[in-house]
Each structure stands twice: as C-alpha cells, then as structure tokens.
Short mmCIF file of C-alpha atoms in Angstrom, two decimals:
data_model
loop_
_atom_site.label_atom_id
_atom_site.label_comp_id
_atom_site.label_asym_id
_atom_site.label_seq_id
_atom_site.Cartn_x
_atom_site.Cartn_y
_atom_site.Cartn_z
CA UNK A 1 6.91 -50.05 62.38
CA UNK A 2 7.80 -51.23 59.13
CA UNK A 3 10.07 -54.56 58.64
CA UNK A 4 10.80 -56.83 56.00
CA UNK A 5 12.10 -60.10 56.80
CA UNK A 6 14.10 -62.22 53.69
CA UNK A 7 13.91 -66.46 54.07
CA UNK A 8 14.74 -69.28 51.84
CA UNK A 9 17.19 -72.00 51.32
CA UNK A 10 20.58 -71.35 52.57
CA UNK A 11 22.24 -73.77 50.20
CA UNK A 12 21.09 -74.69 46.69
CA UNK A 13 23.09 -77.04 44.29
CA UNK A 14 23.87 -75.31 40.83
CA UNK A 15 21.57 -75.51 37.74
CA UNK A 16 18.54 -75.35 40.42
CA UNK A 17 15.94 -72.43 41.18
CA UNK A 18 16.52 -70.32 43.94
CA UNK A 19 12.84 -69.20 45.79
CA UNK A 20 13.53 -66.55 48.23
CA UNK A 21 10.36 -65.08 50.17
CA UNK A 22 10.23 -61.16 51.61
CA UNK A 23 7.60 -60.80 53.97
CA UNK A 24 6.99 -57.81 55.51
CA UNK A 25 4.87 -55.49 58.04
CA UNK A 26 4.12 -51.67 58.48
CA UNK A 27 3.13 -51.14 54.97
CA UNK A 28 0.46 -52.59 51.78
CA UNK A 29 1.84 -52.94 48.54
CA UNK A 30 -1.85 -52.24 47.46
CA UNK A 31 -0.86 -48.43 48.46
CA UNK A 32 0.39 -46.10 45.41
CA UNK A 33 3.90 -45.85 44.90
CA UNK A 34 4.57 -48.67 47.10
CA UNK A 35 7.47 -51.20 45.98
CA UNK A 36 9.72 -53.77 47.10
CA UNK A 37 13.17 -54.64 45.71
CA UNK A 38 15.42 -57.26 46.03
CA UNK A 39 19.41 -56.34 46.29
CA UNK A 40 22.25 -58.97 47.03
CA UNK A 41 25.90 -58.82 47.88
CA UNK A 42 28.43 -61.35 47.00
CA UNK A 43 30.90 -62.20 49.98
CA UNK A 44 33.20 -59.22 50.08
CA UNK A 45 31.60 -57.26 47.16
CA UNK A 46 29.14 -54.73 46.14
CA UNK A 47 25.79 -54.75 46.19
CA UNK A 48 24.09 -55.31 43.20
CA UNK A 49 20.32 -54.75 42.76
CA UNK A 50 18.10 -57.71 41.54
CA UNK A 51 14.36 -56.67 40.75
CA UNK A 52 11.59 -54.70 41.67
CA UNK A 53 7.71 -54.81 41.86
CA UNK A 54 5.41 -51.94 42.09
CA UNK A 55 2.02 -51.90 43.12
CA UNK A 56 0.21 -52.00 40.14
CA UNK A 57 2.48 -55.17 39.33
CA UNK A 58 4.87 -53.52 37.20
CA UNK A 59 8.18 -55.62 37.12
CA UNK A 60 11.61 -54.53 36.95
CA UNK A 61 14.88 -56.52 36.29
CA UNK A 62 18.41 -56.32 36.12
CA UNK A 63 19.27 -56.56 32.47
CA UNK A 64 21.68 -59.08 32.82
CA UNK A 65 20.06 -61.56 34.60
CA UNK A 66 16.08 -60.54 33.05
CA UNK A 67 16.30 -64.16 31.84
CA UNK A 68 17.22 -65.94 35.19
CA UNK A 69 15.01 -63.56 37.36
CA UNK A 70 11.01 -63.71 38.38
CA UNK A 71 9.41 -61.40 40.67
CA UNK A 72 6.05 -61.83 42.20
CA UNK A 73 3.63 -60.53 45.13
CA UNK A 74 1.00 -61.85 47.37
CA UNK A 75 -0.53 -59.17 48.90
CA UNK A 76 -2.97 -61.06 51.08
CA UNK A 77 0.08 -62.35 52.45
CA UNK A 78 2.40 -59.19 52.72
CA UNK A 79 4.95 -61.24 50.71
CA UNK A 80 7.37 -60.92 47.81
CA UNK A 81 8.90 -63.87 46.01
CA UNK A 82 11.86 -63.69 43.71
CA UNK A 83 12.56 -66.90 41.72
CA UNK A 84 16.23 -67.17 39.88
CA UNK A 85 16.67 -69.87 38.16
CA UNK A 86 20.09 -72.05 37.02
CA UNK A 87 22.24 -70.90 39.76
CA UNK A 88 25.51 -71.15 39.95
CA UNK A 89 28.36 -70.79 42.46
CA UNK A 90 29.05 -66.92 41.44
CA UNK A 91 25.37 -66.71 42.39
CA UNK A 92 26.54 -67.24 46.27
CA UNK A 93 25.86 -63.83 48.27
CA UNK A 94 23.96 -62.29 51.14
CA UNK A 95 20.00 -61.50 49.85
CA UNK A 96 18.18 -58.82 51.04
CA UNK A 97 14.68 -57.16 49.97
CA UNK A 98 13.99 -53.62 50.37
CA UNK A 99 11.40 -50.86 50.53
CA UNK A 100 11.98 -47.81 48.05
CA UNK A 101 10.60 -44.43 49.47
CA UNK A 102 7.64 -43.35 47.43
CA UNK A 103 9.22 -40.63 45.02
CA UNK A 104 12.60 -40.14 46.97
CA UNK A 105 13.82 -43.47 44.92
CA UNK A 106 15.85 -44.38 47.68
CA UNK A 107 15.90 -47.76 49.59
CA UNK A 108 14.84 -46.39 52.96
CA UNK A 109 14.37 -49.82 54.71
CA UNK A 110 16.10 -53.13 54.43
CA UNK A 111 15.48 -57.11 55.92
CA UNK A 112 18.60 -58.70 57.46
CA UNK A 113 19.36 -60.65 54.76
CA UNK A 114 19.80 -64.43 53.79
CA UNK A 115 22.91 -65.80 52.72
CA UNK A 116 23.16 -68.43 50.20
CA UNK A 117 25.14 -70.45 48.90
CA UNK A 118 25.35 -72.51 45.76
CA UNK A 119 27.71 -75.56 45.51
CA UNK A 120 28.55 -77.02 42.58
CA UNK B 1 25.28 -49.66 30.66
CA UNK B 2 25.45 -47.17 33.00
CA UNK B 3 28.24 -47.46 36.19
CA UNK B 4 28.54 -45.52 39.23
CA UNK B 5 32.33 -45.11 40.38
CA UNK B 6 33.85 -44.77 43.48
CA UNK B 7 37.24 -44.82 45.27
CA UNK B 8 38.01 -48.52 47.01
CA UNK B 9 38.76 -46.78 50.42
CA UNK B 10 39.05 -43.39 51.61
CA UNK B 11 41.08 -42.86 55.15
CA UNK B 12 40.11 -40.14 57.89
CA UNK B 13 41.21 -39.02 61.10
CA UNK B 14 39.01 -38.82 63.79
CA UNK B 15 37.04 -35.46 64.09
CA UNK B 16 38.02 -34.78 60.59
CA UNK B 17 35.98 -34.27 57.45
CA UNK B 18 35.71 -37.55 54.91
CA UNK B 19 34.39 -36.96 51.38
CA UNK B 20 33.68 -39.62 49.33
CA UNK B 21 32.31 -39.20 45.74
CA UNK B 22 30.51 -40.91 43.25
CA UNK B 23 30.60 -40.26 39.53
CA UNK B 24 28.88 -41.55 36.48
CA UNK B 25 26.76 -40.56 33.80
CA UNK B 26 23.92 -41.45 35.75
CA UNK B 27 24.36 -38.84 38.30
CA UNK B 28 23.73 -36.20 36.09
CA UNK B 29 20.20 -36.32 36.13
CA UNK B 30 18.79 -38.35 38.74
CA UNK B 31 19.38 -38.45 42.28
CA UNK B 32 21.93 -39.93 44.44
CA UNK B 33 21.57 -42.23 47.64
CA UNK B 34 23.86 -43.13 49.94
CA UNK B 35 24.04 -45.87 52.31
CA UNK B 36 26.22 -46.92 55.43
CA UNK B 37 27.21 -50.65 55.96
CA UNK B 38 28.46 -51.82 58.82
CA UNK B 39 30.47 -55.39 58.47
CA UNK B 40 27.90 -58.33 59.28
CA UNK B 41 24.60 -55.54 58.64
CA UNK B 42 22.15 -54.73 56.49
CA UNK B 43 22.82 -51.35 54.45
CA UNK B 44 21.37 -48.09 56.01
CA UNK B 45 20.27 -44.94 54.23
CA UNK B 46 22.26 -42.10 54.93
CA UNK B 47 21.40 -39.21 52.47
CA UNK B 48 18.43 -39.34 49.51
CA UNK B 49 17.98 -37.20 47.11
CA UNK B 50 21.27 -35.84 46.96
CA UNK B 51 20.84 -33.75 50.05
CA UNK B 52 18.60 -35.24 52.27
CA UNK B 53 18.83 -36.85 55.49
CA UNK B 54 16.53 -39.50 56.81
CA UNK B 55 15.10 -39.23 60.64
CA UNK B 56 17.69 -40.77 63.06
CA UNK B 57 21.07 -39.74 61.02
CA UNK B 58 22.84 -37.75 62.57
CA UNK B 59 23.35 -34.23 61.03
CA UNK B 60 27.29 -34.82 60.38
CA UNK B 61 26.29 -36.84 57.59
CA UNK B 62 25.76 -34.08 54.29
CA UNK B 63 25.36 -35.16 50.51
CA UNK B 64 25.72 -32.79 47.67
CA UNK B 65 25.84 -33.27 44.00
CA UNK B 66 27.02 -31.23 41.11
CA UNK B 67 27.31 -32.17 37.34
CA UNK B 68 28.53 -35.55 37.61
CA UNK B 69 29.31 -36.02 40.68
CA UNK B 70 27.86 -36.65 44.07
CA UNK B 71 29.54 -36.55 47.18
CA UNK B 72 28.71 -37.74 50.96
CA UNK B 73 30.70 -35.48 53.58
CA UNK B 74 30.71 -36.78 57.16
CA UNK B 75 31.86 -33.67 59.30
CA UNK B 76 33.95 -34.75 62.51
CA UNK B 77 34.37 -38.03 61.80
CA UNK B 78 33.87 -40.99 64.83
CA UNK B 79 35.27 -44.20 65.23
CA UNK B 80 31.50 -45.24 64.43
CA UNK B 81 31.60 -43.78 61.28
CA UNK B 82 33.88 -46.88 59.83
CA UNK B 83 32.11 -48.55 57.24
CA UNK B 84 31.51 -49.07 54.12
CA UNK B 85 29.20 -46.82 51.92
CA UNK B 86 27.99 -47.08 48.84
CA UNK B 87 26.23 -44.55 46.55
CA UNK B 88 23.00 -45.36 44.45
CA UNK B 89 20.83 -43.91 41.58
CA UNK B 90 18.15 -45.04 38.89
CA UNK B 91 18.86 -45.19 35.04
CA UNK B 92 16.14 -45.53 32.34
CA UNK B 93 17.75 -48.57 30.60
CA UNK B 94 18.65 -50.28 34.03
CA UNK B 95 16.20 -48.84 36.75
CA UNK B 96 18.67 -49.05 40.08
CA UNK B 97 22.48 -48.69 39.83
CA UNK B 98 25.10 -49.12 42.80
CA UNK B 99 28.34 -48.00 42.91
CA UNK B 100 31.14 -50.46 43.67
CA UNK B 101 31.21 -49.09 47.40
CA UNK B 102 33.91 -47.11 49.24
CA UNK B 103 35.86 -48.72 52.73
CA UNK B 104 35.74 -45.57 54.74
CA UNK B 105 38.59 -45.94 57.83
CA UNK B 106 39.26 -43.71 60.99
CA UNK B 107 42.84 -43.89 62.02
#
C-alpha cells in the first residue's frame, strides 16, 4: 500500500522558512521514474503545484516562486522536504505531497495534507 | 505562462450527464488529468491521460480530449458525485499546470 503522509508547523510568522516533511511508504524514490511533488491549496482556492523531485535528483519548481522554493530527498528515510522561505500571509493554504504515475504524468496518490498558516 | 481554464461551477441533475471542460494551450499536446475533491479531502484522480480511468473509479466517470480542449463526462450523475474537480497537465516552461477548478452540483 502506498501512502504519503505531509507534517510540519501549522503556524509560521511571516518573513520565516516554512520546512514541511513528506514521508511516505509503498514505494523507493531510488526506483526509475519515481517522483514526489508537492501541491497546495489556499483556503477556498485552487490548487497550485509547488515542486517536484525525481529520482535521479532532478528538481522542478514553480517559476514564480523558484526563488522562495527548495526541494530535497532522503531516501534512507523515505522522506521529502520542501523548504519556502519568507512567507507571508498569502502563503496560508492546505499542503499536500504527491506521487506522479511513472509516464501517465498524473498525480495518482496524495497525503492528507497540512494546513498552515502564516500570521503576520 | 501557460493557464488551464475552466467554468466556476457547472449544475446537474441527478442521473444526468455533467461535462466539464478544460481549455488551454497546454492541452494541445500533452495530456489531461482530472481529479475529484471532496470538501475537507485530499484530491483524487479520476481520469489520466485523457481517457483513462484509475482502478476503483467507477466507469461513469469518461475523459476525452480534442484540440484544445479536454473534457470529464460523468454519465448518471449521483448525489456523490458533488465536488469539486479540477483538470491538470504538464508544460515545458512550467512542468505541472492546474486549472482553476470547477464546483460541480446535483440538484
């Protein structure tokens, strides 16, 4: 069975870095064509993805926020970390990391999410 | 940059057929996802690749795509079915792309 599991702080003050941990179960991102993402979704709005990492550790980031964003694995701990830094209040949404299907490019399993929040 | 565009909220009877479509550049020439969110849940992958159905949905849920467009059809609609679902692709300049999601309701 193959879960992924999102945690972190729920509330951050704004200017500081976010560090959100994905671990997950069921799979290796030592495999080929394995990835995880990260996605979030402000209260009420879309979702809006964040970053990926591949298993050969290439990196992929949301133009907009390629500055803020930093994307890392630990695969002898089955974890993903995404660092963002200088939050700010419009940062405040529901987190969630994902698996993308090996070549159907789809996000075919997700973690519960983690909201958070970012006063100012 | 590339946007995927759908309509805000698309109404249904029950045991009707809902459509729901999503069009952008990007569709052209890479595949669409959809997904199914339930309030307070995690999203849920209806339909890859355009056409294609994961293990576990049921078989009222369709996708097809043409030219610009992609569309999720959910055949006899249920009460179950109300959601929200959004539609998903990859670019080259911005790797993953969502649309702005569609409020799907069953009067």
């Amino acid at each position: 069975q193959i879960t992924l599991k999102e945690s972190g702080p729920a509330l951050v003050k704004s200017t500081q870095t976010l560090t959100l941990t994905c671990t997950f179960s069921g799979f290796s991102l030592t495999t080929y064509g394995v990835g995880v993402g990260w996605i979030r979704q402000p209260p009420g709005k879309a979702l809006e993805w964040l970053a990926l990492i591949y298993w050969d550790d290439d990196k992929r980031y949301r133009p907009s926020l390629k500055n803020r964003l930093t994307i890392a694995k630990d695969t002898s701990k089955n974890e993903v970390v995404l660092t963002m830094t200088k939050m700010d209040p419009v940062d405040t949404a529901t987190y969630y990391c994902a698996r993308p299907g090996t070549g159907t490019g789809a996000f075919d399993i997700w973690g519960q999410g983690t909201l958070v929040t970012v006063s100012s | 940059s590339y946007d995927l565009t759908q309509p805000p909220s698309v109404s249904v009877s029950p045991g009707q057929t809902a459509s729901i479509i999503c069009s952008g550049e990007i569709v052209d020439n890479k595949h669409a996802s959809w997904y199914q969110q339930r309030p307070g849940q995690s999203p849920v992958l209806v339909i890859y690749q355009d056409t294609k159905r994961p293990s576990g949905i049921p078989e009222r849920f369709s996708g097809s795509s043409s030219g610009n467009t992609a569309t999720l059809t959910i055949s006899g609609t249920q009460a179950m079915d109300e959601a929200d679902y959004y539609c998903q692709a990859w670019a080259t300049t911005t790797d993953v792309i969502f649309g702005g999601g569609t409020k799907l309701t069953v009067l």
